[in-house]
PDB file of C-alpha atoms in Angstrom:
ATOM      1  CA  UNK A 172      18.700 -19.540   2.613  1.00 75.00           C
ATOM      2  CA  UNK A 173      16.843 -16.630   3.074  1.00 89.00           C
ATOM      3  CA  UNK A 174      14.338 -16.254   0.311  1.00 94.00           C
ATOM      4  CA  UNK A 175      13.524 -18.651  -2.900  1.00 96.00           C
ATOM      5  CA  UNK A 176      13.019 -17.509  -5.891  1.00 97.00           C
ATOM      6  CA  UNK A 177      11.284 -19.562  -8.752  1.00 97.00           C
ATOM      7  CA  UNK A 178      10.119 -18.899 -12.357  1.00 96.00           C
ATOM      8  CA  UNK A 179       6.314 -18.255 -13.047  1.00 96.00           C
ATOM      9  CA  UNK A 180       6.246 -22.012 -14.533  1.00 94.00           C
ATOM     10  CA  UNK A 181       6.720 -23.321 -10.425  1.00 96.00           C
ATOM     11  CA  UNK A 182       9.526 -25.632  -9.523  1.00 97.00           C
ATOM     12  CA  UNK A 183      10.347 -28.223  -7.367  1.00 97.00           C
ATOM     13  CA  UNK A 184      13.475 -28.378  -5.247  1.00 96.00           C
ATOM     14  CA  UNK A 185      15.410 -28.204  -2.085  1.00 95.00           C
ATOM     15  CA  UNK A 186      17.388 -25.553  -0.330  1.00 93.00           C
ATOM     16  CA  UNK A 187      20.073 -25.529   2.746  1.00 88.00           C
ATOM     17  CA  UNK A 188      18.957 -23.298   5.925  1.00 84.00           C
ATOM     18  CA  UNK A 189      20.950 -22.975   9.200  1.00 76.00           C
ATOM     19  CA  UNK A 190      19.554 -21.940  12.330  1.00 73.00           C
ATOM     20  CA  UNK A 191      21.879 -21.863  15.453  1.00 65.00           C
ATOM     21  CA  UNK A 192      21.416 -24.310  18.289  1.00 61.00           C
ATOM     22  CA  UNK A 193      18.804 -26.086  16.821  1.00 60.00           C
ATOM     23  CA  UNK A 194      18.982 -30.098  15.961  1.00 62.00           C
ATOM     24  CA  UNK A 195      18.181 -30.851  12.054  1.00 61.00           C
ATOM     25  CA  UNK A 196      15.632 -33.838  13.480  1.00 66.00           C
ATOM     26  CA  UNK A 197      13.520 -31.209  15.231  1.00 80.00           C
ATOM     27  CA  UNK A 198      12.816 -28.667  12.239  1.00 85.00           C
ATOM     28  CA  UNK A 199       9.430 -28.473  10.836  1.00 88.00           C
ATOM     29  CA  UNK A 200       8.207 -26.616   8.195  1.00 92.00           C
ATOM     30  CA  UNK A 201       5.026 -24.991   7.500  1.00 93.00           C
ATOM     31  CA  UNK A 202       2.944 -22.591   4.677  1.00 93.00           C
ATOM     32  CA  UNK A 203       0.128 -20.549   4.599  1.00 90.00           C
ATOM     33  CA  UNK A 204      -0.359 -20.305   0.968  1.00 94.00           C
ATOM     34  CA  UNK A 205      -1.857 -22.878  -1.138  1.00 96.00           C
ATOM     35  CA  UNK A 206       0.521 -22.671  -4.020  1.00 98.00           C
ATOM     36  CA  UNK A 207       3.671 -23.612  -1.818  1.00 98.00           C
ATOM     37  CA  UNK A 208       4.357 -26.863  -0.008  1.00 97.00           C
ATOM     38  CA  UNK A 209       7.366 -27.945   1.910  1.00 96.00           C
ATOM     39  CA  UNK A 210       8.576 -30.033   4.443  1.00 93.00           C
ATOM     40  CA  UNK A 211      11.928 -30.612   6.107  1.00 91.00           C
ATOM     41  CA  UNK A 212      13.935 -33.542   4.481  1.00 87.00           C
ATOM     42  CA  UNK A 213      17.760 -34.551   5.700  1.00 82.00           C
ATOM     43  CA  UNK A 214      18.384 -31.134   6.804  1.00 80.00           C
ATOM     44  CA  UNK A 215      17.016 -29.039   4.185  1.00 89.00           C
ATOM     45  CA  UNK A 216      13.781 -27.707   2.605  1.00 93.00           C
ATOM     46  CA  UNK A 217      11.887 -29.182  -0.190  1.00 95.00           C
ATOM     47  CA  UNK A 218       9.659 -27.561  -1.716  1.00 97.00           C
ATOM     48  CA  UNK A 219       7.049 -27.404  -4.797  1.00 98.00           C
ATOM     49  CA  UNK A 220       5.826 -24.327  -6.128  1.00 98.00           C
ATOM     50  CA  UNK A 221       2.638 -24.631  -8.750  1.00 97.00           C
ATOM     51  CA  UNK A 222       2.481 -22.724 -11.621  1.00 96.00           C
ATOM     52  CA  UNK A 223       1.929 -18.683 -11.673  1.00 96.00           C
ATOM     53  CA  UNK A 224      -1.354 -17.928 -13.585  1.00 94.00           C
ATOM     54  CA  UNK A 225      -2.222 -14.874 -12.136  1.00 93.00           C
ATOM     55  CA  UNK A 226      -0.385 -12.353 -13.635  1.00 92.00           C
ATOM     56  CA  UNK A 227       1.271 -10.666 -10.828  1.00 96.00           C
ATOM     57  CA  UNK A 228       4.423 -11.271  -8.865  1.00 98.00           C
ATOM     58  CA  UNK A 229       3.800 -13.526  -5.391  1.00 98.00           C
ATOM     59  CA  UNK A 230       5.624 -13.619  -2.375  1.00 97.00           C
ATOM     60  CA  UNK A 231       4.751 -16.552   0.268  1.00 97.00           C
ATOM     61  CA  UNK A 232       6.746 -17.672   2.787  1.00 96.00           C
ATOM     62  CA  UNK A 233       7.594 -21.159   4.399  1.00 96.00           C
ATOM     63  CA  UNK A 234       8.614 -21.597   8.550  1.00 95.00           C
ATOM     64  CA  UNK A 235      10.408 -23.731   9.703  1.00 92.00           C
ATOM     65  CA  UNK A 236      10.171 -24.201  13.861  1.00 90.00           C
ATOM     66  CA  UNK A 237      11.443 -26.334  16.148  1.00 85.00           C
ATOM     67  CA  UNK A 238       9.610 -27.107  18.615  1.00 80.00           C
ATOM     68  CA  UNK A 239      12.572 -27.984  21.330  1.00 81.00           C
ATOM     69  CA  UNK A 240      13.793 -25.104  21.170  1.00 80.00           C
ATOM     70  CA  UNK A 241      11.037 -22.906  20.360  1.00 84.00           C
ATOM     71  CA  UNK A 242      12.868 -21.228  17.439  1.00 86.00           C
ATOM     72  CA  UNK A 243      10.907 -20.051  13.959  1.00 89.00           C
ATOM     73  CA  UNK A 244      12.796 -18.990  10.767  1.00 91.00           C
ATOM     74  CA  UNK A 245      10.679 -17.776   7.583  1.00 94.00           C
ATOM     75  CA  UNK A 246      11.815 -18.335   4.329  1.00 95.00           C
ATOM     76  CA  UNK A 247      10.715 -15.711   1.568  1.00 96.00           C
ATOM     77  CA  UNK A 248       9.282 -17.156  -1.821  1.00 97.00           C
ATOM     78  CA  UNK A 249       9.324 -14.989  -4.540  1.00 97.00           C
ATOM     79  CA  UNK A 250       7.670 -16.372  -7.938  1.00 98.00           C
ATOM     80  CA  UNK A 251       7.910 -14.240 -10.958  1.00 96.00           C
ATOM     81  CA  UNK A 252       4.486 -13.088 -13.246  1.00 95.00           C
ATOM     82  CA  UNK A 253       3.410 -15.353 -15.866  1.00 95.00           C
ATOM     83  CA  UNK A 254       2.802 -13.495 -19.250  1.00 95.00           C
ATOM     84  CA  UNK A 255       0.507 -13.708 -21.230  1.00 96.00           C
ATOM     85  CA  UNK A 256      -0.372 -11.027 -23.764  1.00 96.00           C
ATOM     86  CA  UNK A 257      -0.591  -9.691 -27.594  1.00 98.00           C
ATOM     87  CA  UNK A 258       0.269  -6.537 -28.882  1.00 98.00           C
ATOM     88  CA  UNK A 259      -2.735  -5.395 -30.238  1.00 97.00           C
ATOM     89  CA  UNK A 260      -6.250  -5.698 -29.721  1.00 97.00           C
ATOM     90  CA  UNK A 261      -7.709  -4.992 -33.407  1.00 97.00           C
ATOM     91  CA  UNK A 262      -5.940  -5.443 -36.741  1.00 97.00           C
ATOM     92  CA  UNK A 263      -7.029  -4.381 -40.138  1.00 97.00           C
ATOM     93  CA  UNK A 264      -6.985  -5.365 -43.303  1.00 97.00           C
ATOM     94  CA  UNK A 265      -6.780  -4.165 -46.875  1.00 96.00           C
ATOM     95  CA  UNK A 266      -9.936  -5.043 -48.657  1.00 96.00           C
ATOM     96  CA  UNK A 267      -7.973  -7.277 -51.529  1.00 96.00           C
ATOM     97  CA  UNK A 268      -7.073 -10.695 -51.187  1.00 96.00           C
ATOM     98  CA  UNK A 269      -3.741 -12.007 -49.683  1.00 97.00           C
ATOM     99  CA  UNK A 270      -3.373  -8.563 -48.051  1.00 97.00           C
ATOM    100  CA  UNK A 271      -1.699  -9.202 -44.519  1.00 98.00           C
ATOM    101  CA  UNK A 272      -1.526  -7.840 -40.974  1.00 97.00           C
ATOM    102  CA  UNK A 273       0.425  -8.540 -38.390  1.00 98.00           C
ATOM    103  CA  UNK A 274       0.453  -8.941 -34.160  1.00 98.00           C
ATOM    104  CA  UNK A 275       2.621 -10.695 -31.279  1.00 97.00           C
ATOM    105  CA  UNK A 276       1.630 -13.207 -28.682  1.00 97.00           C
ATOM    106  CA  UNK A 277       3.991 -13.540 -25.862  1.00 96.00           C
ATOM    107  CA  UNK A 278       2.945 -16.153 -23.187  1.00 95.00           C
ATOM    108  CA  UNK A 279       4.749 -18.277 -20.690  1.00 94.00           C
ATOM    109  CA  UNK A 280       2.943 -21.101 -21.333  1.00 94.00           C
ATOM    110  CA  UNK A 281       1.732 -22.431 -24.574  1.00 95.00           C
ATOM    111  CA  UNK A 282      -0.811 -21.268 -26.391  1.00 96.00           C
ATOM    112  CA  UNK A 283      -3.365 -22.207 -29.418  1.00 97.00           C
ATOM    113  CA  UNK A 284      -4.881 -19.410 -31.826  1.00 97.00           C
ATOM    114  CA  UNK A 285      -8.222 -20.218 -34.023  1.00 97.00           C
ATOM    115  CA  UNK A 286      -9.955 -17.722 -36.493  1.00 97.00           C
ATOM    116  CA  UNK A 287     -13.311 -17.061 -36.717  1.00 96.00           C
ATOM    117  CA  UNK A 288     -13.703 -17.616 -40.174  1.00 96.00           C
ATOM    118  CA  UNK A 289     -11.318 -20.055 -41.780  1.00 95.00           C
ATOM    119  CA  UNK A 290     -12.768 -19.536 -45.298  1.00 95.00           C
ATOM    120  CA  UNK A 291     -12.056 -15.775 -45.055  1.00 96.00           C
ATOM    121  CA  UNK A 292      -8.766 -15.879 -42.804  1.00 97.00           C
ATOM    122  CA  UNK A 293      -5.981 -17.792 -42.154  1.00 97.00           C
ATOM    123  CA  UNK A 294      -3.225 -17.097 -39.048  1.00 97.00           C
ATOM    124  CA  UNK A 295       0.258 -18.377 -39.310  1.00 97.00           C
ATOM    125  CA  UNK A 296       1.727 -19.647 -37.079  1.00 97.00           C
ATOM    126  CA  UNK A 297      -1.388 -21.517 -35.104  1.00 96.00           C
ATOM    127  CA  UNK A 298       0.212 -22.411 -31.765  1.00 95.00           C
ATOM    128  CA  UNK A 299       2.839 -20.683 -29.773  1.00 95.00           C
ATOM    129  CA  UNK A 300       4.915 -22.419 -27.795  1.00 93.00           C
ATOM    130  CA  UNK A 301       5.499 -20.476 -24.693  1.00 86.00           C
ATOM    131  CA  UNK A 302       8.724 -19.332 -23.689  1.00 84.00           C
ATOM    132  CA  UNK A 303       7.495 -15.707 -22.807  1.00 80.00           C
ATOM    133  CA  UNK A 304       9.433 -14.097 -25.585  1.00 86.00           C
ATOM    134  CA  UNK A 305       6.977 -12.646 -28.753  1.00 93.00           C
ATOM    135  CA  UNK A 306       6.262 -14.746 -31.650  1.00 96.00           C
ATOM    136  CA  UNK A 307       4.508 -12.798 -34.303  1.00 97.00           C
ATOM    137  CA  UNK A 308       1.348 -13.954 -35.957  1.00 98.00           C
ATOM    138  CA  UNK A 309       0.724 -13.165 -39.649  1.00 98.00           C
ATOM    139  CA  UNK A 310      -3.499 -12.988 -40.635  1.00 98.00           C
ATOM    140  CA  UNK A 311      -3.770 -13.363 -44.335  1.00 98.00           C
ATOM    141  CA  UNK A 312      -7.135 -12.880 -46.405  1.00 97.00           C
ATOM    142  CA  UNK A 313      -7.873 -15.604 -48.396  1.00 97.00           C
ATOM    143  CA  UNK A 314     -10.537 -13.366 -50.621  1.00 94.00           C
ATOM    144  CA  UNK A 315     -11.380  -9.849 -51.561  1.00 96.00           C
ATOM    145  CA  UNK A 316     -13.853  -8.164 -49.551  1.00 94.00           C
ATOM    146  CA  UNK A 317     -16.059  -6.142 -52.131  1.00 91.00           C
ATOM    147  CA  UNK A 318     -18.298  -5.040 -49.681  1.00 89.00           C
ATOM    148  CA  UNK A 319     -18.905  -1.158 -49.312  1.00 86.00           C
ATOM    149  CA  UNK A 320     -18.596  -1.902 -45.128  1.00 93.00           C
ATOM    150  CA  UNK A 321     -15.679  -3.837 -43.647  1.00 93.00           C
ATOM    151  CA  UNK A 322     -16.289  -7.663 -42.806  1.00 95.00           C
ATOM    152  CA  UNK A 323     -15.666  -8.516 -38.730  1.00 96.00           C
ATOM    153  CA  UNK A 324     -13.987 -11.454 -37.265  1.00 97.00           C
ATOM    154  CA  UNK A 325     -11.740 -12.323 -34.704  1.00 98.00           C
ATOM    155  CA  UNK A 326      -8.743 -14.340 -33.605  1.00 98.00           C
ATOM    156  CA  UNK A 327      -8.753 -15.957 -29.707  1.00 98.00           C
ATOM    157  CA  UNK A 328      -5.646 -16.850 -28.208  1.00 98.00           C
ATOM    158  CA  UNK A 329      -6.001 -19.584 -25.564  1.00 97.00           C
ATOM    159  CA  UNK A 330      -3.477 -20.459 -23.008  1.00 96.00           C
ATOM    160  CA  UNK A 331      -3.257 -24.168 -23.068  1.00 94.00           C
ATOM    161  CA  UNK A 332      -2.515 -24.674 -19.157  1.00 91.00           C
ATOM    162  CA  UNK A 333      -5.428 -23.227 -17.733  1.00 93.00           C
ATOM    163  CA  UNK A 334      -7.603 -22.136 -21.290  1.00 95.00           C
ATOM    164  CA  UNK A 335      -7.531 -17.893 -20.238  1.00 96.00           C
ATOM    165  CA  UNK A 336      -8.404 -16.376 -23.600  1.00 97.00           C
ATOM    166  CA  UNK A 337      -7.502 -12.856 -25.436  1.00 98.00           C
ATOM    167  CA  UNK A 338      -9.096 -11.797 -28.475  1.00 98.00           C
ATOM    168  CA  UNK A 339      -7.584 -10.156 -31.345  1.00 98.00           C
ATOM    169  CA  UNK A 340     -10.654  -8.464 -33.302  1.00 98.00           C
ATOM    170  CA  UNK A 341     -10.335  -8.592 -37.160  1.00 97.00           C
ATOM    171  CA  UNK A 342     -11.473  -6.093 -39.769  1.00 97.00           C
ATOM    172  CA  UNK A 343     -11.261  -6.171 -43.781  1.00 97.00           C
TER     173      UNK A 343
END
């Protein structure tokens, strides 16, 4: 194998390598990263990858030597982007009540959504489950905002794996 890829949620697995001339007892294997580890187990590579957070691509590698016969062979890993986003960063609001707006979360990894004002709004649905494809959140006011200037609130979105928030700011 010449490069491993693996999904922004990390895996754990093994993969085949040849190298000519070189005995499978002898084969070490080695990282430089701290979100890959590996070692060399009845001829082939296991490895763990931890989970993508970042937001960006990565690309690591893993060697395996031998030191017999003073060969080296990298092995690319490639882990994909997590996502984690929403489509908009305000909504609005019509000031009468039950009046509705509408924005989408797409995460890889699951993800909780609270209101900062339960009395005035409510968000359906409250959790999103994190498959990386967009689930669409519905804000509903619960009263009529008589007020001659807009009331402000907001929405946070937090990633249940490592708690990263995004706001979605709320007018009405």
């Amino acid at each position: 194998v010449e490069t491993i890829s693996v999904p922004a949620t990390g895996a754990t697995g093994e993969a085949s390598y040849t190298i000519k001339n070189m005995e499978t007892d002898d084969v070490t294997a080695t990282f430089a990263t701290d979100w890959i580890s590996a070692e060399v187990v009845n001829g082939k590579i296991a490895y763990e990858v931890d989970p993508n957070y970042t937001g960006a691509a990565r690309t690591g590698k893993i060697t395996l030597a031998s030191a017999t016969y003073g060969i080296t062979k990298d092995v690319t890993v490639s882990q994909a982007a997590d996502v984690f986003k929403v489509s908009a960063t305000s909504v609005s609001l019509k000031a009468e009540a039950n009046s509705t707006a509408t924005f989408t979360v797409t995460s890889t990894y699951a993800a909780t959504l609270a209101v900062s004002d339960s009395a005035k709004w409510s968000i359906n649905p409250t959790t999103v489950a994190g498959s990386a494809s967009a689930v669409t959140i519905t804000v509903t006011a619960k009263t009529a905002n008589a007020a001659a200037e807009a009331v402000a609130g907001a929405i946070t979105v937090t990633r249940t794996e490592d708690s990263k928030k995004l706001t979605v700011n709320l007018s009405q």
